[in-house]
């Protein structure tokens, strides 16, 4: 079955993509760029990097810019999915939703109305298992956003490794932070994965942070040999 | 040992991650389990299992051919069918399917006292069909539009149309605790 993957460039959509590639024929990626930094549906930091990631993976990318207002986002997502149907004959859509009923319901409704399959291969997955699986698969993922106490700017740009997962589990136990950022506590950007033909090399970045909120903005990056 | 029946289309399809593994995640806290695709179940020795859970499936999966589920007619131990699982149990026992789409969180109201749940609660719905119950079925719960939970009369076979593995995991826990 030909499918499109909703791809934000973070660890969840990259892992969903990996699973989709194992079971179905992934023919394109869809990225929605939200102008609203508090988008209900779409991952925000470094979304532009999806273009480089898609190039590295070797898949066409459909990018749509949305104002990021609640229901307009969905209209724009539907239009991007429609483009994937028209251009790549997709029969299904894959998302990286893990816990968000809000996200899952909305994509399911769009797909059902378009008679498309909808798959959520990470649905309800244990968050620590999810992080460990990305490591076992060889993903190189950095923290590109922090949005919760007691996270601070020292986390930004750091690579997710075993020690960081241990730290996140401790924070979960102490502060009820979701280890994989399901409550929006952290955002991530994948720089390398087994299905990347080249890795992403960051050339320039900027850290913008205040107290327990901040982003690692990738200002310039290129593809480099793995 | 509990048998979880994979009701999605292919062996270990993408739907398997979404509809089967979340059930296994709950079951493993209480008991060992096996996962088998529904087409394999008729050839299994079901005696070694204490209970069976039939998973849900994707919205685009067609209703299951009941000839693959004749074993339900003679199986004596507890069974819980979730979504496609409930639709299948119901049709094996003479009910028919009716178009009734619900996607999202909906209010469910208990109609008949039972050991799985009580009162009113919100549940995660993802289905295009509900059932018109036959005489062999007790309706345990309804939503505004659809039959939401059933039990086969005089048999420990239960069905819920909503997805308790997403919200209301205590319903699966209550099922596992049936002695």
Tab-separated table of C-alpha atoms in Angstrom:
chain	number	residue	atom	x	y	z
A	1	UNK	CA	0.000	0.000	0.000
A	2	UNK	CA	1.276	3.465	-0.887
A	3	UNK	CA	1.306	5.711	2.154
A	4	UNK	CA	2.327	9.240	3.125
A	5	UNK	CA	3.898	9.931	6.508
A	6	UNK	CA	3.093	13.113	8.448
A	7	UNK	CA	6.621	14.207	9.178
A	8	UNK	CA	7.762	16.932	11.561
A	9	UNK	CA	11.431	15.929	11.668
A	10	UNK	CA	11.220	14.905	15.336
A	11	UNK	CA	11.828	11.463	16.849
A	12	UNK	CA	8.166	10.335	16.858
A	13	UNK	CA	7.405	10.960	13.206
A	14	UNK	CA	10.840	9.588	12.242
A	15	UNK	CA	10.183	6.372	14.185
A	16	UNK	CA	6.691	6.125	12.652
A	17	UNK	CA	8.329	6.548	9.240
A	18	UNK	CA	10.807	3.759	10.031
A	19	UNK	CA	7.937	1.397	10.952
A	20	UNK	CA	5.923	2.421	7.902
A	21	UNK	CA	8.903	1.722	5.621
A	22	UNK	CA	9.156	-1.793	7.082
A	23	UNK	CA	5.508	-2.665	6.382
A	24	UNK	CA	4.272	-0.505	3.511
A	25	UNK	CA	5.515	1.580	0.571
A	26	UNK	CA	6.181	5.125	1.764
A	27	UNK	CA	5.898	7.392	-1.282
A	28	UNK	CA	6.029	10.878	0.254
A	29	UNK	CA	6.327	12.906	3.426
A	30	UNK	CA	3.950	15.675	4.478
A	31	UNK	CA	5.075	18.561	6.691
A	32	UNK	CA	2.803	21.271	7.956
A	33	UNK	CA	4.604	24.455	8.939
A	34	UNK	CA	2.576	26.305	11.525
A	35	UNK	CA	3.024	30.048	11.935
A	36	UNK	CA	1.505	29.675	15.411
A	37	UNK	CA	4.189	28.691	17.917
A	38	UNK	CA	1.499	27.131	20.110
A	39	UNK	CA	0.036	24.984	17.362
A	40	UNK	CA	-2.363	22.305	18.641
A	41	UNK	CA	-1.385	19.849	15.943
A	42	UNK	CA	2.073	20.459	14.633
A	43	UNK	CA	5.588	20.346	15.969
A	44	UNK	CA	7.252	23.749	15.532
A	45	UNK	CA	11.066	24.134	16.114
A	46	UNK	CA	13.222	23.566	13.038
A	47	UNK	CA	10.355	22.330	10.875
A	48	UNK	CA	12.206	23.761	7.854
A	49	UNK	CA	14.833	21.050	8.342
A	50	UNK	CA	12.301	18.482	7.056
A	51	UNK	CA	13.357	19.570	3.575
A	52	UNK	CA	16.938	18.419	4.206
A	53	UNK	CA	15.747	15.271	5.972
A	54	UNK	CA	13.478	14.369	3.031
A	55	UNK	CA	16.378	14.916	0.638
A	56	UNK	CA	18.558	12.648	2.764
A	57	UNK	CA	15.866	9.950	2.948
A	58	UNK	CA	15.174	10.261	-0.780
A	59	UNK	CA	11.436	10.948	-0.512
A	60	UNK	CA	9.434	13.819	-1.974
A	61	UNK	CA	8.114	16.301	0.584
A	62	UNK	CA	4.803	18.131	0.518
A	63	UNK	CA	5.114	21.237	2.685
A	64	UNK	CA	2.160	23.444	3.594
A	65	UNK	CA	2.225	26.618	5.620
A	66	UNK	CA	-0.703	27.140	7.966
A	67	UNK	CA	-1.700	30.100	10.114
A	68	UNK	CA	-1.917	27.554	12.914
A	69	UNK	CA	-5.415	28.412	14.056
A	70	UNK	CA	-7.258	25.400	15.377
A	71	UNK	CA	-9.543	24.325	12.539
A	72	UNK	CA	-7.683	26.122	9.717
A	73	UNK	CA	-4.715	23.823	10.473
A	74	UNK	CA	-6.937	20.857	9.726
A	75	UNK	CA	-8.195	22.328	6.460
A	76	UNK	CA	-4.565	22.870	5.437
A	77	UNK	CA	-3.617	19.333	6.486
A	78	UNK	CA	-6.503	17.943	4.441
A	79	UNK	CA	-5.364	19.934	1.443
A	80	UNK	CA	-1.796	18.544	1.823
A	81	UNK	CA	-3.159	14.985	2.060
A	82	UNK	CA	-5.302	15.643	-1.029
A	83	UNK	CA	-2.138	16.733	-2.863
A	84	UNK	CA	-0.467	13.456	-1.820
A	85	UNK	CA	-3.458	11.524	-3.200
A	86	UNK	CA	-3.371	13.440	-6.485
A	87	UNK	CA	0.395	13.362	-7.006
A	88	UNK	CA	1.431	10.046	-5.438
A	89	UNK	CA	-1.782	7.966	-5.355
A	90	UNK	CA	-1.514	7.333	-1.632
A	91	UNK	CA	-4.066	5.008	-0.035
A	92	UNK	CA	-3.084	5.714	3.561
A	93	UNK	CA	-1.556	8.177	5.991
A	94	UNK	CA	0.822	7.376	8.857
A	95	UNK	CA	1.232	9.587	11.916
A	96	UNK	CA	3.591	9.601	14.902
A	97	UNK	CA	0.790	10.145	17.428
A	98	UNK	CA	1.568	8.448	20.751
A	99	UNK	CA	-0.857	9.718	23.378
A	100	UNK	CA	-2.645	12.693	21.847
A	101	UNK	CA	-6.282	11.789	21.320
A	102	UNK	CA	-6.746	15.329	19.949
A	103	UNK	CA	-4.241	14.698	17.122
A	104	UNK	CA	-5.314	11.133	16.461
A	105	UNK	CA	-9.016	11.905	16.194
A	106	UNK	CA	-8.508	14.738	13.758
A	107	UNK	CA	-6.289	12.792	11.376
A	108	UNK	CA	-8.600	9.753	11.605
A	109	UNK	CA	-11.579	11.952	10.667
A	110	UNK	CA	-9.782	13.496	7.692
A	111	UNK	CA	-8.662	10.067	6.446
A	112	UNK	CA	-12.092	8.509	6.959
A	113	UNK	CA	-13.738	11.337	4.998
A	114	UNK	CA	-11.235	10.767	2.153
A	115	UNK	CA	-11.561	6.954	2.293
A	116	UNK	CA	-7.887	6.628	3.245
A	117	UNK	CA	-6.265	4.250	5.722
A	118	UNK	CA	-4.888	5.903	8.842
A	119	UNK	CA	-2.093	4.271	10.843
A	120	UNK	CA	-0.608	5.324	14.185
A	121	UNK	CA	2.188	2.790	14.753
A	122	UNK	CA	3.405	4.407	17.995
A	123	UNK	CA	-0.063	4.635	19.543
A	124	UNK	CA	0.034	4.198	23.342
A	125	UNK	CA	3.651	3.022	23.164
A	126	UNK	CA	5.583	3.191	26.430
A	127	UNK	CA	7.537	6.444	26.219
A	128	UNK	CA	10.785	5.111	27.666
A	129	UNK	CA	10.630	2.133	25.286
A	130	UNK	CA	10.072	4.586	22.464
A	131	UNK	CA	13.192	6.580	23.361
A	132	UNK	CA	15.250	3.413	23.758
A	133	UNK	CA	14.037	2.096	20.416
A	134	UNK	CA	15.299	5.223	18.655
A	135	UNK	CA	18.715	4.644	20.235
A	136	UNK	CA	18.762	0.941	19.358
A	137	UNK	CA	17.919	1.818	15.752
A	138	UNK	CA	20.793	4.288	15.626
A	139	UNK	CA	18.851	7.557	15.501
A	140	UNK	CA	20.843	10.664	16.307
A	141	UNK	CA	18.337	13.042	17.882
A	142	UNK	CA	18.847	16.368	19.611
A	143	UNK	CA	16.634	18.303	21.985
A	144	UNK	CA	15.421	21.303	19.981
A	145	UNK	CA	12.854	22.689	22.406
A	146	UNK	CA	12.201	22.682	26.144
A	147	UNK	CA	8.954	23.909	27.632
A	148	UNK	CA	8.676	22.708	31.239
A	149	UNK	CA	10.183	23.051	34.692
A	150	UNK	CA	12.899	22.022	35.616
A	151	UNK	CA	14.291	21.771	32.067
A	152	UNK	CA	16.605	24.628	31.139
A	153	UNK	CA	18.848	25.794	28.323
A	154	UNK	CA	21.590	23.277	29.173
A	155	UNK	CA	19.341	20.633	27.574
A	156	UNK	CA	19.078	22.431	24.249
A	157	UNK	CA	21.102	20.916	21.407
A	158	UNK	CA	22.060	17.862	23.488
A	159	UNK	CA	21.919	14.460	21.867
A	160	UNK	CA	19.517	11.907	23.329
A	161	UNK	CA	21.572	9.058	24.797
A	162	UNK	CA	21.217	6.469	27.571
A	163	UNK	CA	22.182	8.964	30.283
A	164	UNK	CA	19.655	11.482	29.077
A	165	UNK	CA	16.901	8.838	29.082
A	166	UNK	CA	17.835	7.981	32.691
A	167	UNK	CA	17.604	11.693	33.541
A	168	UNK	CA	14.232	12.011	31.841
A	169	UNK	CA	12.909	9.014	33.781
A	170	UNK	CA	14.059	10.641	37.032
A	171	UNK	CA	12.285	13.854	36.038
A	172	UNK	CA	9.169	11.859	35.238
A	173	UNK	CA	9.216	10.288	38.697
A	174	UNK	CA	9.922	13.581	40.460
A	175	UNK	CA	8.074	16.187	38.373
A	176	UNK	CA	5.665	14.078	36.281
A	177	UNK	CA	7.349	15.195	33.064
A	178	UNK	CA	6.551	12.961	30.133
A	179	UNK	CA	9.938	11.401	29.179
A	180	UNK	CA	9.287	11.630	25.466
A	181	UNK	CA	7.667	15.049	25.673
A	182	UNK	CA	4.076	13.932	25.115
A	183	UNK	CA	2.822	16.870	27.148
A	184	UNK	CA	4.849	19.257	24.975
A	185	UNK	CA	7.716	19.359	27.506
A	186	UNK	CA	10.397	18.711	24.896
A	187	UNK	CA	10.691	18.844	21.129
A	188	UNK	CA	13.325	16.977	19.152
A	189	UNK	CA	15.048	17.033	15.774
A	190	UNK	CA	16.472	13.905	14.137
A	191	UNK	CA	19.860	14.455	12.499
A	192	UNK	CA	20.561	10.888	11.464
A	193	UNK	CA	18.714	7.562	11.208
A	194	UNK	CA	19.264	4.225	9.439
A	195	UNK	CA	17.119	5.341	6.507
A	196	UNK	CA	19.014	8.638	6.045
A	197	UNK	CA	21.482	8.407	3.167
A	198	UNK	CA	23.387	11.365	4.608
A	199	UNK	CA	23.409	12.891	8.064
A	200	UNK	CA	22.480	16.474	8.849
A	201	UNK	CA	25.366	18.647	9.914
A	202	UNK	CA	24.477	21.798	11.814
A	203	UNK	CA	26.589	24.755	10.690
A	204	UNK	CA	24.970	27.591	12.637
A	205	UNK	CA	22.557	27.598	15.505
A	206	UNK	CA	21.081	29.923	18.068
A	207	UNK	CA	19.807	29.136	21.531
A	208	UNK	CA	16.863	31.267	22.587
A	209	UNK	CA	15.831	30.479	26.146
A	210	UNK	CA	14.299	32.026	29.183
A	211	UNK	CA	13.821	30.148	32.443
A	212	UNK	CA	12.281	26.781	31.559
A	213	UNK	CA	11.340	27.512	27.992
A	214	UNK	CA	13.587	27.672	24.971
A	215	UNK	CA	14.491	26.481	21.504
A	216	UNK	CA	17.636	25.359	19.721
A	217	UNK	CA	17.184	27.028	16.358
A	218	UNK	CA	19.121	25.492	13.510
A	219	UNK	CA	20.004	28.479	11.338
A	220	UNK	CA	22.152	26.734	8.768
A	221	UNK	CA	22.693	23.058	8.053
A	222	UNK	CA	23.830	20.784	5.259
A	223	UNK	CA	23.886	17.104	4.370
A	224	UNK	CA	27.164	15.381	5.117
A	225	UNK	CA	28.545	11.905	4.543
A	226	UNK	CA	27.572	9.444	7.326
B	1	UNK	CA	-2.124	-17.158	29.853
B	2	UNK	CA	-4.327	-14.821	27.809
B	3	UNK	CA	-4.733	-14.996	24.048
B	4	UNK	CA	-4.874	-11.658	22.239
B	5	UNK	CA	-6.368	-12.096	18.769
B	6	UNK	CA	-5.036	-9.688	16.144
B	7	UNK	CA	-8.086	-8.573	14.155
B	8	UNK	CA	-6.130	-6.312	11.763
B	9	UNK	CA	-5.741	-7.276	8.135
B	10	UNK	CA	-2.282	-8.755	7.805
B	11	UNK	CA	0.121	-10.468	10.151
B	12	UNK	CA	1.934	-7.721	12.035
B	13	UNK	CA	0.560	-4.925	9.864
B	14	UNK	CA	0.890	-1.273	10.867
B	15	UNK	CA	-2.525	-1.710	12.489
B	16	UNK	CA	-0.991	-4.361	14.750
B	17	UNK	CA	1.072	-1.682	16.515
B	18	UNK	CA	-1.985	0.483	17.017
B	19	UNK	CA	-4.709	-1.980	17.964
B	20	UNK	CA	-2.934	-5.032	19.392
B	21	UNK	CA	0.195	-3.866	21.227
B	22	UNK	CA	-1.646	-1.338	23.464
B	23	UNK	CA	-3.784	-4.257	24.752
B	24	UNK	CA	-0.662	-6.374	25.335
B	25	UNK	CA	0.867	-3.469	27.289
B	26	UNK	CA	-2.046	-3.668	29.753
B	27	UNK	CA	-2.287	-7.481	29.879
B	28	UNK	CA	1.421	-7.966	30.626
B	29	UNK	CA	0.998	-6.274	34.014
B	30	UNK	CA	-1.274	-9.160	35.062
B	31	UNK	CA	-0.559	-12.270	33.035
B	32	UNK	CA	1.423	-13.883	30.240
B	33	UNK	CA	-0.030	-13.605	26.757
B	34	UNK	CA	0.170	-14.883	23.204
B	35	UNK	CA	-0.747	-12.813	20.158
B	36	UNK	CA	-2.155	-14.633	17.122
B	37	UNK	CA	-3.762	-13.404	13.891
B	38	UNK	CA	-7.485	-14.189	13.787
B	39	UNK	CA	-7.122	-16.571	10.846
B	40	UNK	CA	-4.834	-18.807	12.943
B	41	UNK	CA	-7.207	-19.139	15.911
B	42	UNK	CA	-9.382	-22.010	14.568
B	43	UNK	CA	-6.276	-24.250	14.440
B	44	UNK	CA	-5.087	-23.420	17.982
B	45	UNK	CA	-5.560	-25.415	21.149
B	46	UNK	CA	-7.558	-22.802	23.059
B	47	UNK	CA	-7.621	-24.860	26.265
B	48	UNK	CA	-4.300	-23.444	27.423
B	49	UNK	CA	-5.722	-19.921	27.589
B	50	UNK	CA	-7.730	-18.613	30.529
B	51	UNK	CA	-9.294	-15.789	28.502
B	52	UNK	CA	-9.320	-14.332	25.011
B	53	UNK	CA	-9.319	-10.693	23.890
B	54	UNK	CA	-10.243	-9.816	20.301
B	55	UNK	CA	-8.563	-6.557	19.276
B	56	UNK	CA	-10.021	-3.710	17.278
B	57	UNK	CA	-8.917	-2.922	13.736
B	58	UNK	CA	-8.504	0.034	11.365
B	59	UNK	CA	-11.581	1.953	10.225
B	60	UNK	CA	-10.960	0.759	6.652
B	61	UNK	CA	-10.796	-2.945	7.605
B	62	UNK	CA	-13.875	-4.737	6.278
B	63	UNK	CA	-16.139	-6.570	8.730
B	64	UNK	CA	-14.708	-10.024	9.449
B	65	UNK	CA	-16.115	-13.163	7.802
B	66	UNK	CA	-17.804	-14.972	10.702
B	67	UNK	CA	-16.916	-18.390	9.321
B	68	UNK	CA	-13.475	-17.820	10.888
B	69	UNK	CA	-15.039	-17.370	14.326
B	70	UNK	CA	-17.202	-20.508	14.701
B	71	UNK	CA	-15.039	-21.380	17.709
B	72	UNK	CA	-16.792	-18.601	19.655
B	73	UNK	CA	-20.007	-20.659	19.675
B	74	UNK	CA	-18.467	-23.394	21.798
B	75	UNK	CA	-15.782	-21.518	23.746
B	76	UNK	CA	-16.720	-21.536	27.430
B	77	UNK	CA	-14.153	-19.180	28.993
B	78	UNK	CA	-14.324	-15.354	29.105
B	79	UNK	CA	-13.893	-13.421	25.868
B	80	UNK	CA	-13.708	-9.660	25.418
B	81	UNK	CA	-14.165	-8.236	21.930
B	82	UNK	CA	-13.046	-4.655	21.355
B	83	UNK	CA	-14.613	-2.675	18.472
B	84	UNK	CA	-14.203	-5.042	15.477
B	85	UNK	CA	-14.049	-7.754	18.152
B	86	UNK	CA	-17.472	-6.770	19.505
B	87	UNK	CA	-18.921	-6.513	16.004
B	88	UNK	CA	-17.632	-10.024	15.267
B	89	UNK	CA	-18.921	-11.633	18.488
B	90	UNK	CA	-22.300	-9.987	17.917
B	91	UNK	CA	-22.636	-11.177	14.329
B	92	UNK	CA	-21.579	-14.731	15.260
B	93	UNK	CA	-24.534	-14.678	17.675
B	94	UNK	CA	-27.061	-13.509	15.121
B	95	UNK	CA	-26.814	-9.712	15.236
B	96	UNK	CA	-26.414	-7.549	12.167
B	97	UNK	CA	-24.130	-4.589	11.587
B	98	UNK	CA	-25.484	-1.104	11.108
B	99	UNK	CA	-23.653	2.010	9.904
B	100	UNK	CA	-22.905	4.151	12.946
B	101	UNK	CA	-19.762	6.262	12.690
B	102	UNK	CA	-18.215	7.683	15.839
B	103	UNK	CA	-14.658	9.066	16.012
B	104	UNK	CA	-13.483	10.716	19.213
B	105	UNK	CA	-14.449	10.922	22.864
B	106	UNK	CA	-18.157	10.118	23.431
B	107	UNK	CA	-20.379	9.703	26.459
B	108	UNK	CA	-21.291	6.084	27.226
B	109	UNK	CA	-24.161	5.174	29.535
B	110	UNK	CA	-24.483	1.827	31.302
B	111	UNK	CA	-27.846	0.156	30.636
B	112	UNK	CA	-27.371	-3.114	32.487
B	113	UNK	CA	-25.297	-3.858	35.572
B	114	UNK	CA	-22.174	-5.836	34.763
B	115	UNK	CA	-18.705	-6.682	36.062
B	116	UNK	CA	-16.724	-4.546	33.610
B	117	UNK	CA	-18.006	-0.991	34.174
B	118	UNK	CA	-20.805	1.089	35.633
B	119	UNK	CA	-22.432	4.512	35.350
B	120	UNK	CA	-21.647	7.115	32.707
B	121	UNK	CA	-18.166	7.666	31.312
B	122	UNK	CA	-16.346	9.134	28.321
B	123	UNK	CA	-14.819	6.643	25.924
B	124	UNK	CA	-12.580	6.734	22.840
B	125	UNK	CA	-14.542	5.736	19.746
B	126	UNK	CA	-13.199	4.728	16.345
B	127	UNK	CA	-15.762	2.842	14.296
B	128	UNK	CA	-18.007	3.029	11.254
B	129	UNK	CA	-20.431	0.301	12.411
B	130	UNK	CA	-22.404	-0.709	15.451
B	131	UNK	CA	-24.892	-3.577	15.785
B	132	UNK	CA	-28.575	-4.348	15.833
B	133	UNK	CA	-28.604	-6.870	18.697
B	134	UNK	CA	-30.151	-10.326	18.305
B	135	UNK	CA	-32.225	-12.062	20.983
B	136	UNK	CA	-29.077	-13.812	22.254
B	137	UNK	CA	-27.496	-10.526	23.321
B	138	UNK	CA	-27.864	-8.258	26.337
B	139	UNK	CA	-27.020	-4.616	25.655
B	140	UNK	CA	-24.812	-3.382	28.514
B	141	UNK	CA	-24.224	0.202	27.375
B	142	UNK	CA	-25.171	2.743	24.727
B	143	UNK	CA	-23.993	6.114	23.450
B	144	UNK	CA	-26.261	8.709	21.907
B	145	UNK	CA	-26.205	6.879	18.568
B	146	UNK	CA	-24.850	3.357	18.974
B	147	UNK	CA	-24.954	0.163	21.022
B	148	UNK	CA	-21.653	0.414	22.921
B	149	UNK	CA	-21.298	-2.798	24.929
B	150	UNK	CA	-22.863	-6.239	24.903
B	151	UNK	CA	-22.822	-9.618	26.619
B	152	UNK	CA	-23.952	-12.919	25.178
B	153	UNK	CA	-26.769	-14.178	27.405
B	154	UNK	CA	-25.666	-16.981	29.773
B	155	UNK	CA	-22.107	-16.921	28.402
B	156	UNK	CA	-19.024	-14.923	29.554
B	157	UNK	CA	-18.583	-13.321	26.138
B	158	UNK	CA	-18.387	-9.515	26.267
B	159	UNK	CA	-17.992	-6.817	23.664
B	160	UNK	CA	-17.236	-3.101	23.834
B	161	UNK	CA	-17.435	-0.899	20.754
B	162	UNK	CA	-15.219	1.814	22.232
B	163	UNK	CA	-11.476	1.362	22.864
B	164	UNK	CA	-10.782	0.785	26.582
B	165	UNK	CA	-7.056	0.392	25.836
B	166	UNK	CA	-6.978	4.125	24.985
B	167	UNK	CA	-9.134	5.466	27.809
B	168	UNK	CA	-10.833	3.321	30.515
B	169	UNK	CA	-8.091	0.696	30.833
B	170	UNK	CA	-9.745	-0.437	34.075
B	171	UNK	CA	-12.340	-2.196	31.902
B	172	UNK	CA	-9.632	-4.479	30.497
B	173	UNK	CA	-8.235	-4.912	34.017
B	174	UNK	CA	-11.706	-5.907	35.283
B	175	UNK	CA	-11.992	-8.410	32.446
B	176	UNK	CA	-8.583	-9.906	33.254
B	177	UNK	CA	-9.640	-10.291	36.909
B	178	UNK	CA	-12.757	-12.341	36.073
B	179	UNK	CA	-12.395	-15.684	37.864
